[in-house]
Coordinates of C-alpha atoms in Angstrom, one line a residue:
Chain U
M1 CA 50.5 1.1 -38.1
R2 CA 52.6 2.6 -35.5
S3 CA 49.6 3.9 -33.7
K4 CA 48.1 0.4 -33.8
N5 CA 51.2 -1.1 -32.3
S6 CA 51.5 1.5 -29.5
G7 CA 47.8 1.1 -29.0
G8 CA 48.4 -2.6 -28.4
R9 CA 51.2 -1.9 -26.1
Q10 CA 49.2 0.7 -24.2
M11 CA 46.4 -1.9 -23.8
A12 CA 48.9 -4.4 -22.6
A13 CA 50.4 -1.8 -20.2
I14 CA 46.9 -1.0 -18.9
A15 CA 46.1 -4.6 -18.5
A16 CA 49.4 -5.2 -16.7
V17 CA 48.7 -2.2 -14.4
V18 CA 45.2 -3.5 -13.7
L19 CA 46.5 -7.0 -13.0
F20 CA 49.1 -5.7 -10.6
A21 CA 46.5 -3.6 -8.9
L22 CA 44.3 -6.7 -8.4
L23 CA 47.2 -8.7 -7.2
G24 CA 48.1 -5.9 -4.8
C25 CA 44.6 -6.0 -3.3
G26 CA 44.6 -9.8 -3.0
G27 CA 48.0 -10.1 -1.4
G28 CA 47.5 -7.0 0.8
G29 CA 48.0 -6.9 4.5
N30 CA 51.6 -6.1 4.7
G31 CA 51.4 -2.4 3.9
E32 CA 51.7 -0.5 0.6
K33 CA 53.0 -2.0 -2.6
L34 CA 56.1 -0.4 -4.0
T35 CA 55.9 0.7 -7.7
I36 CA 58.7 1.1 -10.2
Q37 CA 57.9 3.6 -13.0
N38 CA 59.7 2.4 -16.2
A39 CA 59.4 4.3 -19.5
G40 CA 61.3 4.9 -22.7
S41 CA 62.7 3.1 -25.8
D42 CA 60.2 1.6 -28.3
T43 CA 62.8 -1.0 -29.1
M44 CA 62.8 -2.2 -25.5
V45 CA 59.2 -1.8 -24.6
N46 CA 58.2 -5.5 -25.3
L47 CA 61.3 -6.7 -23.4
A48 CA 60.6 -4.4 -20.5
Q49 CA 57.0 -5.6 -20.2
H50 CA 58.2 -9.2 -20.4
W51 CA 60.5 -8.4 -17.4
A52 CA 57.7 -6.7 -15.5
E53 CA 55.3 -9.6 -15.9
V54 CA 57.7 -12.2 -14.8
Y55 CA 59.1 -10.1 -12.0
A56 CA 55.6 -9.6 -10.6
K57 CA 55.5 -13.3 -9.8
I58 CA 58.9 -13.3 -8.1
D59 CA 58.6 -10.2 -5.9
T60 CA 55.0 -9.6 -5.0
T61 CA 55.8 -6.5 -3.0
V62 CA 56.9 -4.6 -6.1
S63 CA 55.0 -3.7 -9.2
V64 CA 56.7 -2.4 -12.4
E65 CA 54.7 0.0 -14.6
V66 CA 56.0 0.0 -18.1
S67 CA 55.3 2.5 -20.9
G68 CA 57.0 3.1 -24.3
G69 CA 57.2 6.4 -26.2
G70 CA 60.8 6.2 -27.4
S71 CA 64.3 6.7 -25.9
G72 CA 63.9 10.5 -26.0
T73 CA 60.7 10.3 -24.1
G74 CA 62.2 8.1 -21.4
I75 CA 65.2 10.4 -21.0
A76 CA 62.9 13.4 -20.9
A77 CA 61.0 11.7 -18.0
L78 CA 64.3 11.0 -16.3
I79 CA 65.2 14.7 -16.5
N80 CA 61.8 15.6 -15.1
G81 CA 62.2 13.0 -12.3
T82 CA 59.0 11.1 -13.1
V83 CA 60.5 7.7 -13.7
D84 CA 62.6 5.3 -11.6
L85 CA 64.1 3.6 -14.6
A86 CA 64.4 5.1 -18.1
N87 CA 64.9 2.7 -21.0
S88 CA 67.1 3.9 -23.8
S89 CA 68.5 2.3 -26.9
R90 CA 71.1 5.0 -27.1
K91 CA 73.6 6.5 -24.6
I92 CA 72.4 9.5 -22.7
H93 CA 73.9 12.8 -24.1
A94 CA 76.1 14.8 -21.8
D95 CA 73.8 17.8 -21.8
E96 CA 70.8 15.6 -21.0
S97 CA 72.8 14.1 -18.0
E98 CA 73.6 17.7 -16.9
R99 CA 70.0 18.8 -17.2
A100 CA 68.9 15.8 -15.1
R101 CA 71.5 16.6 -12.5
S102 CA 70.4 20.3 -12.2
N103 CA 66.7 19.3 -12.1
T104 CA 66.8 16.3 -9.7
G105 CA 70.0 16.9 -7.9
S106 CA 71.8 13.6 -8.8
V107 CA 73.6 12.3 -11.8
P108 CA 71.8 9.6 -13.7
V109 CA 73.3 6.1 -13.3
E110 CA 73.7 3.9 -16.3
Y111 CA 73.1 0.2 -16.5
I112 CA 73.6 -2.0 -19.6
V113 CA 70.8 -4.6 -19.6
G114 CA 71.3 -6.3 -22.9
Y115 CA 72.4 -5.9 -26.5
D116 CA 70.7 -5.4 -29.9
A117 CA 72.4 -6.1 -33.2
L118 CA 71.3 -3.8 -35.9
A119 CA 70.8 -5.9 -39.1
V120 CA 71.2 -4.4 -42.6
Y121 CA 68.3 -5.7 -44.6
V122 CA 67.8 -6.1 -48.4
H123 CA 65.2 -7.7 -50.5
K124 CA 65.4 -11.5 -50.5
D125 CA 66.2 -11.6 -54.3
N126 CA 69.1 -9.2 -54.0
P127 CA 72.3 -11.0 -54.8
L128 CA 74.4 -8.9 -52.4
E129 CA 75.7 -10.9 -49.4
E130 CA 77.9 -8.7 -47.5
I131 CA 78.8 -5.0 -47.0
T132 CA 81.4 -2.9 -45.2
L133 CA 80.7 -0.1 -42.8
E134 CA 82.5 2.3 -45.2
Q135 CA 80.1 1.3 -48.0
L136 CA 77.2 1.9 -45.7
A137 CA 78.6 5.4 -44.9
E138 CA 78.9 6.0 -48.7
I139 CA 75.3 4.9 -49.2
Y140 CA 73.7 6.7 -46.3
G141 CA 76.0 9.5 -45.3
T142 CA 76.3 13.1 -46.6
G143 CA 79.0 13.3 -49.3
G144 CA 78.7 9.6 -50.0
T145 CA 79.1 8.5 -53.6
I146 CA 77.3 5.1 -53.8
T147 CA 73.8 5.5 -55.3
A148 CA 73.6 2.4 -57.5
W149 CA 73.6 -1.3 -56.8
S150 CA 76.2 -1.8 -59.6
Q151 CA 78.6 0.3 -57.6
L152 CA 78.5 -2.5 -55.0
G153 CA 79.4 -5.0 -57.6
V154 CA 76.1 -6.7 -57.9
N155 CA 73.5 -7.0 -60.7
N156 CA 70.3 -6.5 -58.8
A157 CA 67.9 -7.7 -61.5
G158 CA 64.8 -7.1 -59.5
C159 CA 65.5 -3.4 -59.4
A160 CA 64.6 -1.7 -62.7
K161 CA 66.8 1.4 -62.5
D162 CA 69.7 0.1 -60.4
E163 CA 69.0 2.9 -57.9
I164 CA 69.6 2.2 -54.2
I165 CA 66.5 3.2 -52.2
R166 CA 67.7 4.1 -48.7
V167 CA 65.2 3.2 -46.0
S168 CA 65.9 4.9 -42.6
R169 CA 64.1 5.8 -39.4
Q170 CA 62.6 9.0 -38.2
S171 CA 65.3 11.3 -37.1
N172 CA 64.9 11.1 -33.4
S173 CA 64.8 7.4 -32.8
G174 CA 67.6 5.8 -30.9
T175 CA 68.1 3.4 -33.7
Y176 CA 68.6 6.3 -36.2
E177 CA 71.2 8.0 -33.9
Y178 CA 73.1 4.8 -33.3
F179 CA 73.3 3.9 -37.0
R180 CA 74.4 7.5 -37.8
E181 CA 77.2 7.2 -35.2
A182 CA 78.3 3.8 -36.6
I183 CA 78.7 5.1 -40.1
S184 CA 80.3 8.4 -38.9
H185 CA 82.8 6.3 -37.0
A186 CA 83.6 4.3 -40.2
K187 CA 84.4 7.4 -42.1
G188 CA 86.2 9.1 -39.2
Q189 CA 84.1 12.2 -39.4
S190 CA 80.7 13.4 -38.2
L191 CA 78.2 12.5 -40.9
D192 CA 74.5 13.3 -41.4
F193 CA 72.2 11.1 -43.4
K194 CA 71.8 12.2 -47.1
L195 CA 68.4 13.9 -47.5
G196 CA 65.8 11.9 -49.5
S197 CA 66.0 8.7 -47.5
V198 CA 62.6 7.0 -47.0
D199 CA 62.0 7.4 -43.3
M200 CA 59.8 4.9 -41.6
N201 CA 58.2 5.3 -38.2
G202 CA 58.8 1.9 -36.7
S203 CA 61.4 -0.9 -36.8
K204 CA 58.9 -3.3 -38.2
D205 CA 57.8 -0.9 -41.0
V206 CA 61.4 -0.8 -42.3
V207 CA 61.6 -4.6 -42.8
E208 CA 58.1 -4.7 -44.3
L209 CA 59.0 -2.0 -46.8
V210 CA 62.3 -3.7 -47.8
A211 CA 60.4 -6.9 -48.3
K212 CA 58.1 -5.3 -50.9
T213 CA 60.8 -3.1 -52.6
P214 CA 63.5 -4.8 -54.6
C215 CA 65.7 -1.6 -54.8
A216 CA 65.7 -1.0 -51.1
I217 CA 68.2 -1.3 -48.3
G218 CA 67.3 -0.7 -44.7
Y219 CA 68.5 -1.1 -41.1
S220 CA 66.5 -2.4 -38.1
G221 CA 66.8 -4.7 -35.1
M222 CA 67.7 -8.3 -36.0
G223 CA 64.6 -9.5 -34.2
Y224 CA 62.4 -8.2 -37.0
A225 CA 63.8 -10.5 -39.7
T226 CA 61.3 -12.3 -42.0
P227 CA 61.7 -14.8 -44.8
Q228 CA 61.1 -12.0 -47.4
V229 CA 64.2 -10.1 -46.5
K230 CA 67.9 -10.9 -46.3
M231 CA 70.3 -9.8 -43.5
L232 CA 73.7 -8.8 -44.9
R233 CA 76.9 -9.9 -43.3
V234 CA 78.7 -6.8 -42.2
T235 CA 82.4 -6.1 -41.9
R236 CA 84.3 -3.1 -40.5
K237 CA 86.8 -2.8 -43.4
A238 CA 87.0 -4.2 -46.8
G239 CA 89.1 -7.5 -46.8
E240 CA 88.2 -8.4 -43.2
P241 CA 85.8 -11.3 -42.6
A242 CA 82.2 -10.3 -42.6
Y243 CA 79.8 -11.5 -39.8
A244 CA 76.1 -12.1 -39.8
P245 CA 74.1 -10.6 -36.8
T246 CA 73.7 -13.4 -34.3
V247 CA 73.7 -13.8 -30.5
A248 CA 77.3 -15.2 -30.7
T249 CA 78.8 -12.5 -33.0
T250 CA 77.2 -9.8 -30.9
Q251 CA 78.5 -11.1 -27.7
D252 CA 82.1 -11.6 -28.9
Q253 CA 81.8 -8.1 -30.6
T254 CA 82.8 -9.4 -34.0
Y255 CA 79.5 -8.1 -35.5
P256 CA 80.3 -4.4 -35.9
I257 CA 76.9 -2.6 -35.4
A258 CA 75.6 -4.0 -32.2
R259 CA 74.6 -1.6 -29.5
P260 CA 73.9 -1.9 -25.8
L261 CA 70.4 -1.4 -24.4
Y262 CA 70.5 0.9 -21.4
M263 CA 68.4 1.6 -18.3
Y264 CA 69.1 4.9 -16.5
A265 CA 68.2 5.5 -12.9
P266 CA 68.0 9.0 -11.5
G267 CA 70.9 8.8 -9.0
S268 CA 71.6 5.6 -7.1
P269 CA 68.5 3.5 -7.1
R270 CA 66.3 2.8 -4.0
P271 CA 66.5 -0.7 -2.6
H272 CA 63.5 -2.2 -4.4
V273 CA 64.6 -0.7 -7.7
Q274 CA 68.1 -2.1 -7.1
R275 CA 66.6 -5.6 -6.5
F276 CA 64.8 -5.4 -9.8
L277 CA 68.0 -4.3 -11.6
D278 CA 69.9 -7.2 -10.0
W279 CA 67.3 -9.6 -11.1
I280 CA 67.4 -8.2 -14.7
H281 CA 71.2 -8.9 -14.7
S282 CA 70.7 -12.4 -13.3
E283 CA 70.5 -15.5 -15.4
A284 CA 66.7 -15.5 -15.2
G285 CA 66.4 -11.9 -16.3
Q286 CA 68.9 -12.3 -19.2
K287 CA 67.1 -15.4 -20.4
L288 CA 64.1 -13.1 -21.1
V289 CA 66.3 -10.9 -23.2
E290 CA 67.1 -13.7 -25.6
E291 CA 63.4 -14.8 -25.6
S292 CA 62.5 -11.3 -26.7
G293 CA 64.8 -11.5 -29.7
Y294 CA 67.7 -9.5 -28.3
V295 CA 71.2 -10.5 -27.1
P296 CA 71.8 -11.2 -23.5
I297 CA 74.9 -9.8 -21.8
P298 CA 77.8 -12.4 -22.0
H299 CA 77.7 -14.4 -18.8
T300 CA 80.9 -13.2 -17.1
A301 CA 80.1 -9.6 -17.9
A302 CA 76.6 -10.0 -16.6
S303 CA 77.8 -11.0 -13.1
E304 CA 80.4 -8.2 -13.1
N305 CA 77.8 -5.7 -14.3
A306 CA 75.1 -6.6 -11.8
G307 CA 74.5 -3.7 -9.5
N308 CA 77.9 -2.3 -10.3
P309 CA 77.8 -0.1 -13.4
Chain F
M1 CA -2.5 26.4 -20.4
R2 CA -0.6 29.4 -19.2
N3 CA 1.8 27.3 -17.3
R4 CA 2.5 25.2 -20.3
R5 CA 3.2 28.2 -22.4
R6 CA 5.6 29.5 -19.7
L7 CA 7.4 26.2 -19.6
E8 CA 7.7 26.3 -23.4
T9 CA 9.2 29.7 -23.3
L10 CA 11.6 28.6 -20.5
I11 CA 12.7 25.5 -22.6
E12 CA 13.1 27.7 -25.6
R13 CA 15.3 30.1 -23.6
L14 CA 17.3 27.2 -22.3
I15 CA 17.9 25.8 -25.8
E16 CA 18.8 29.2 -27.0
G17 CA 21.4 29.4 -24.2
V18 CA 22.8 26.0 -25.1
V19 CA 23.1 26.9 -28.7
W20 CA 24.8 30.2 -27.8
F21 CA 27.2 28.4 -25.5
C22 CA 28.1 25.9 -28.2
G23 CA 28.7 28.6 -30.7
I24 CA 30.8 30.7 -28.4
S25 CA 32.8 27.7 -27.0
A26 CA 33.8 26.8 -30.6
I27 CA 35.4 30.2 -30.9
V28 CA 37.0 29.9 -27.5
F29 CA 38.4 26.5 -28.3
V30 CA 39.9 27.6 -31.6
A31 CA 41.4 30.7 -29.9
L32 CA 42.9 28.5 -27.1
I33 CA 44.3 26.0 -29.6
F34 CA 45.9 28.8 -31.5
I35 CA 47.3 30.4 -28.4
F36 CA 48.7 27.1 -27.2
V37 CA 50.4 26.3 -30.5
F38 CA 51.7 29.8 -30.8
R39 CA 53.0 29.9 -27.2
E40 CA 54.9 26.6 -27.6
G41 CA 56.6 27.8 -30.8
A42 CA 56.9 31.5 -30.1
G43 CA 60.1 31.4 -28.0
Y44 CA 62.2 30.1 -30.9
L45 CA 60.2 31.8 -33.6
F46 CA 61.2 35.3 -32.3
K47 CA 64.5 34.4 -30.8
G48 CA 66.9 32.2 -32.8
L49 CA 64.9 31.0 -35.8
N50 CA 66.2 32.3 -39.1
L51 CA 62.8 32.7 -40.8
R52 CA 64.3 33.1 -44.2
E53 CA 66.3 30.0 -44.0
F54 CA 63.3 28.2 -42.5
L55 CA 61.2 29.0 -45.5
T56 CA 63.7 28.7 -48.3
S57 CA 66.1 25.9 -47.3
P58 CA 65.3 22.3 -48.1
E59 CA 67.7 21.0 -45.5
W60 CA 65.8 19.4 -42.6
Y61 CA 68.3 18.2 -40.1
P62 CA 66.6 18.6 -36.7
T63 CA 68.8 16.1 -34.9
S64 CA 72.2 16.5 -36.6
A65 CA 75.1 16.1 -34.2
A66 CA 77.2 18.8 -35.8
N67 CA 74.9 21.3 -37.4
K68 CA 71.2 21.4 -36.8
R69 CA 69.3 23.0 -39.7
Y70 CA 65.6 23.6 -39.9
G71 CA 64.6 24.2 -43.5
V72 CA 61.0 23.3 -44.5
L73 CA 61.0 24.1 -48.2
A74 CA 61.1 20.4 -49.1
L75 CA 58.3 19.7 -46.7
I76 CA 56.2 22.6 -48.2
A77 CA 56.9 21.3 -51.7
G78 CA 55.9 17.8 -50.6
T79 CA 52.6 19.0 -49.1
F80 CA 51.7 21.1 -52.1
S81 CA 52.7 18.5 -54.7
V82 CA 50.7 15.7 -53.1
T83 CA 47.7 18.0 -52.5
A84 CA 47.8 19.4 -56.1
L85 CA 47.9 16.0 -57.6
A86 CA 45.1 14.8 -55.4
M87 CA 43.0 17.8 -56.4
M88 CA 43.7 17.2 -60.1
I89 CA 42.3 13.7 -59.7
A90 CA 39.6 14.4 -57.1
V91 CA 38.0 17.6 -58.6
P92 CA 36.9 16.2 -61.9
F93 CA 35.8 12.9 -60.5
G94 CA 34.2 14.5 -57.4
L95 CA 32.3 17.2 -59.4
G96 CA 31.4 14.6 -62.1
A97 CA 30.0 12.3 -59.5
A98 CA 28.1 15.1 -57.9
I99 CA 26.5 16.1 -61.2
F100 CA 25.7 12.5 -62.0
I101 CA 24.1 11.9 -58.6
S102 CA 22.1 15.1 -58.6
E103 CA 21.0 15.2 -62.3
F104 CA 21.4 12.0 -64.2
C105 CA 20.6 8.9 -62.2
G106 CA 17.5 7.3 -61.0
A107 CA 16.4 7.3 -57.4
K108 CA 17.6 3.8 -56.6
V109 CA 21.1 4.4 -58.0
K110 CA 21.2 7.7 -56.2
E111 CA 20.5 6.2 -52.8
T112 CA 23.1 3.4 -53.3
L113 CA 25.8 5.8 -54.5
K114 CA 25.2 8.2 -51.6
V115 CA 25.5 5.4 -49.1
V116 CA 28.7 4.0 -50.8
I117 CA 30.3 7.5 -50.9
E118 CA 29.5 8.0 -47.2
L119 CA 31.1 4.7 -46.4
L120 CA 34.1 5.8 -48.4
A121 CA 34.3 8.9 -46.2
A122 CA 34.1 6.8 -43.0
I123 CA 37.3 4.8 -43.7
P124 CA 39.9 5.9 -41.2
S125 CA 43.0 7.6 -42.6
V126 CA 45.4 5.0 -41.1
V127 CA 43.6 2.3 -43.2
W128 CA 44.2 4.4 -46.4
G129 CA 47.8 4.8 -45.4
F130 CA 48.1 1.1 -44.9
I131 CA 46.6 0.5 -48.4
G132 CA 49.2 2.9 -49.8
L133 CA 52.1 1.2 -48.0
T134 CA 51.2 -2.4 -48.7
V135 CA 49.0 -2.5 -51.8
M136 CA 49.9 0.5 -53.9
N137 CA 53.7 0.3 -53.3
P138 CA 54.2 -3.0 -55.2
V139 CA 51.7 -2.0 -57.9
I140 CA 53.5 1.3 -58.7
I141 CA 56.9 -0.5 -58.7
E142 CA 55.5 -3.1 -61.1
V143 CA 53.5 -0.7 -63.4
F144 CA 56.0 2.2 -63.7
H145 CA 59.3 0.3 -63.1
A146 CA 59.9 2.7 -60.3
P147 CA 62.5 2.0 -57.7
I148 CA 59.9 2.6 -55.0
G149 CA 56.2 3.0 -54.9
L150 CA 55.9 5.3 -51.9
T151 CA 55.7 8.5 -54.0
V152 CA 53.8 11.7 -54.8
L153 CA 51.6 9.6 -57.1
N154 CA 50.8 7.1 -54.4
G155 CA 50.0 9.8 -51.8
G156 CA 48.0 11.8 -54.4
I157 CA 45.8 8.9 -55.4
I158 CA 45.2 8.0 -51.7
L159 CA 44.4 11.7 -50.8
A160 CA 42.1 12.0 -53.9
L161 CA 40.1 9.0 -52.7
M162 CA 39.8 10.6 -49.3
S163 CA 38.8 14.0 -50.7
V164 CA 36.2 12.7 -53.2
P165 CA 33.5 12.0 -50.7
I166 CA 33.7 15.5 -49.3
I167 CA 33.6 17.1 -52.8
V168 CA 30.7 14.8 -53.9
S169 CA 28.5 15.4 -50.9
I170 CA 28.9 19.2 -50.7
G171 CA 28.8 19.5 -54.5
E172 CA 25.6 17.5 -54.6
D173 CA 24.1 19.6 -51.9
S174 CA 24.8 22.8 -53.7
L175 CA 23.4 21.4 -57.0
K176 CA 20.3 20.3 -55.2
A177 CA 20.0 23.8 -53.8
V178 CA 19.5 25.3 -57.3
P179 CA 15.8 26.0 -57.5
D180 CA 13.8 23.7 -59.8
S181 CA 12.3 26.7 -61.6
Y182 CA 15.8 27.2 -63.2
R183 CA 15.6 23.6 -64.6
E184 CA 12.0 24.1 -65.7
A185 CA 12.8 27.4 -67.4
A186 CA 15.8 25.9 -69.2
Q187 CA 13.8 22.9 -70.4
A188 CA 11.0 25.2 -71.5
L189 CA 13.6 27.0 -73.7
G190 CA 14.5 23.6 -75.3
C191 CA 17.9 23.0 -73.6
T192 CA 19.5 19.6 -73.8
R193 CA 20.5 18.0 -70.5
W194 CA 24.1 18.9 -71.1
Q195 CA 23.3 22.5 -71.9
L196 CA 21.2 22.6 -68.7
V197 CA 24.2 21.3 -66.6
F198 CA 26.9 23.5 -68.1
R199 CA 25.0 26.7 -68.9
V200 CA 22.6 26.8 -66.0
L201 CA 23.3 24.6 -63.1
L202 CA 27.1 24.9 -62.8
P203 CA 27.0 28.8 -63.0
A204 CA 24.1 28.8 -60.5
A205 CA 25.8 26.5 -58.0
K206 CA 29.3 28.0 -58.6
N207 CA 29.8 29.2 -55.1
G208 CA 28.9 25.9 -53.5
L209 CA 31.0 23.9 -55.9
L210 CA 34.0 26.1 -55.2
A211 CA 33.5 25.7 -51.5
A212 CA 33.4 21.9 -52.0
V213 CA 36.7 22.0 -53.9
L214 CA 38.4 24.2 -51.3
L215 CA 37.2 22.0 -48.4
G216 CA 38.8 19.1 -50.4
I217 CA 42.0 21.0 -50.5
G218 CA 41.8 21.7 -46.8
R219 CA 41.5 18.0 -46.2
G220 CA 44.5 17.4 -48.5
V221 CA 46.7 19.9 -46.7
G222 CA 45.7 18.7 -43.2
E223 CA 45.8 14.9 -43.7
T224 CA 48.5 13.3 -41.8
M225 CA 48.5 9.6 -41.2
A226 CA 47.8 8.5 -44.8
V227 CA 50.4 10.7 -46.3
L228 CA 52.9 9.7 -43.6
M229 CA 52.6 6.1 -44.8
A230 CA 52.0 6.5 -48.5
T231 CA 54.5 9.2 -49.6
G232 CA 57.7 7.6 -48.3
H233 CA 58.4 10.4 -45.8
A234 CA 61.6 11.4 -47.6
V235 CA 62.9 15.0 -47.4
N236 CA 63.0 15.7 -51.1
L237 CA 62.2 18.4 -53.6
P238 CA 60.1 16.4 -56.0
T239 CA 60.9 16.6 -59.7
S240 CA 58.5 13.9 -60.9
L241 CA 55.4 12.0 -59.8
L242 CA 57.6 9.1 -58.9
D243 CA 59.7 10.9 -56.3
S244 CA 59.2 10.2 -52.6
V245 CA 58.3 13.3 -50.5
R246 CA 57.5 14.3 -47.0
T247 CA 54.7 16.6 -45.9
L248 CA 54.5 19.2 -43.1
T249 CA 51.8 17.3 -41.1
A250 CA 53.6 13.9 -41.3
T251 CA 56.8 15.5 -40.0
I252 CA 55.0 16.8 -36.9
A253 CA 53.4 13.4 -36.4
A254 CA 56.6 11.4 -36.7
E255 CA 58.9 13.7 -34.7
L256 CA 56.9 15.4 -31.9
G257 CA 56.6 12.2 -29.9
E258 CA 60.4 12.0 -29.2
A259 CA 61.4 15.6 -29.3
P260 CA 62.3 16.6 -25.7
V261 CA 59.6 19.1 -24.5
G262 CA 60.9 22.7 -24.8
S263 CA 63.9 21.9 -27.0
E264 CA 64.6 23.7 -30.2
H265 CA 63.4 20.8 -32.3
Y266 CA 60.1 20.7 -30.3
Q267 CA 59.6 24.4 -30.8
V268 CA 60.3 24.2 -34.5
L269 CA 57.7 21.5 -34.9
F270 CA 55.2 23.9 -33.3
I271 CA 56.3 26.6 -35.7
I272 CA 55.5 24.2 -38.5
G273 CA 52.1 23.9 -36.8
I274 CA 51.7 27.7 -37.0
L275 CA 52.7 27.5 -40.7
L276 CA 50.0 24.9 -41.2
F277 CA 47.5 27.0 -39.3
T278 CA 48.3 29.9 -41.6
I279 CA 47.9 27.8 -44.7
T280 CA 44.6 26.3 -43.7
F281 CA 43.5 29.8 -42.5
I282 CA 44.2 31.1 -46.0
V283 CA 42.4 28.2 -47.6
N284 CA 39.4 28.7 -45.4
L285 CA 39.4 32.5 -45.9
V286 CA 39.4 32.0 -49.7
A287 CA 36.6 29.5 -49.4
D288 CA 34.6 31.9 -47.3
L289 CA 35.2 34.8 -49.6
V290 CA 34.2 32.7 -52.6
V291 CA 31.1 31.5 -50.9
R292 CA 30.1 35.0 -50.2
G293 CA 30.6 35.7 -53.9
I294 CA 33.1 38.5 -53.3
R295 CA 35.3 37.0 -55.9
G296 CA 32.6 37.5 -58.6
K297 CA 32.4 41.3 -58.0

């Protein structure tokens, strides 16, 4: 299924490139067309393509070439100096930044281009409504003691053996790393996931599996919600109010597991790349973030952030 | 006339050369692939990897922030449990179908069955995986009251369905290769059909049938996409058929894409590739020895 998806994206990417090439020929006359190579995060690839398509109409002198492959791939390309902008759904690691510096001679520059709320999904018939980060750490993290739905105080009738089935992501996705850090933070110590979680290969697969498995709990971007699953309200600590993942709760930071979506440039960006970044941070660019199912940067922050990381 | 003959000789030489080139290039390609896989993994294999921990620890934490651990025992157990179950299902069904097609059915049924089995072989593995994920998962939950249906059982059934066509077509070929004089002699001695099959044909076609089974096992060990989707991809030492597991191949498929090139994690994935190479090499070697009948001596 993953291959099907990325195949589709690849096709779309090729189509976009061909389209840009054609546009370039048609509108030629004033010299060479500038290209922006943009690669990385699977979470962000649809959004990035959306940006590229719309931006092509606004600035006809620049074409943006988008490919996915995952946050790790994008940052690897940044280190090798083969991209102008790397998309990442996690923060760059210090050692990666250092390797990029020693390879290309300049320190990567970070831009926050939007937010994504990680929703915690359960089957639609599951009576559970809310969960704390500590409970999530007990369910997912090493040394955690919660293994049954009854320990969360619910009678999950659809689940025959009361066992919690943990649905996770493959171990090098940005989503996996972010969720691991979130539960580590809740416990105040560095945690790994318990072995034996069911690891799916894509954000969409997680939601599909939870929809078909009454015993399951899983995490994935909020944009993937369907009527067959329920998004839990999440709270930082027991006793505090719990919040559902929405645009508003993500923007005011009351929803506890929302993460920024990043773009990294190798050193300070060239003028045409900077223009593209400014446009992404503008109202028009941020509107596309919301249209793609993610959370735009709150308005004041957006204007501060533009071109000034 | 003479010219024509000369041309024919020339064409023959040419074809000979092409065939020779094809044969040699196969060897070259296999050697190059092996060298590539080995080279990518070798750095960490000889410097840094604790081979004993690698093979005996079930702790697979390639991206842990605090403590990276590379233990593939659970992945080996996953691969073998799924393959073993698949063979338990596929061998009796596959050989049974081969015997039925070659000895017991009429010409029309035979042709239909062969076409259907070839079609079964042509279904892409990602489609099998999708069936495991979306069709079999709820069925297994319902029937066995299991918490999740992505299990050894699910993967084993899917792999069995994928291996059966290979076992049937090679098994049928080797039964067909038994000379008719054997059948005639057995019938002349008054054998029933069952006696003919069990006492004459199976022993006579033994080598071919074993080769069929071993090729089926090879398919089971090497299959990636279907098991990635159907077994749950969970690092787990299975204790029952209703446990989720993860296989060696699926681990490479899922993680290689995002492992930074040249990193430890990347190299360990190539070492898993070397391990798989070794396993399939052993399976093929055994198959080869069996086909040559060395085992019988």
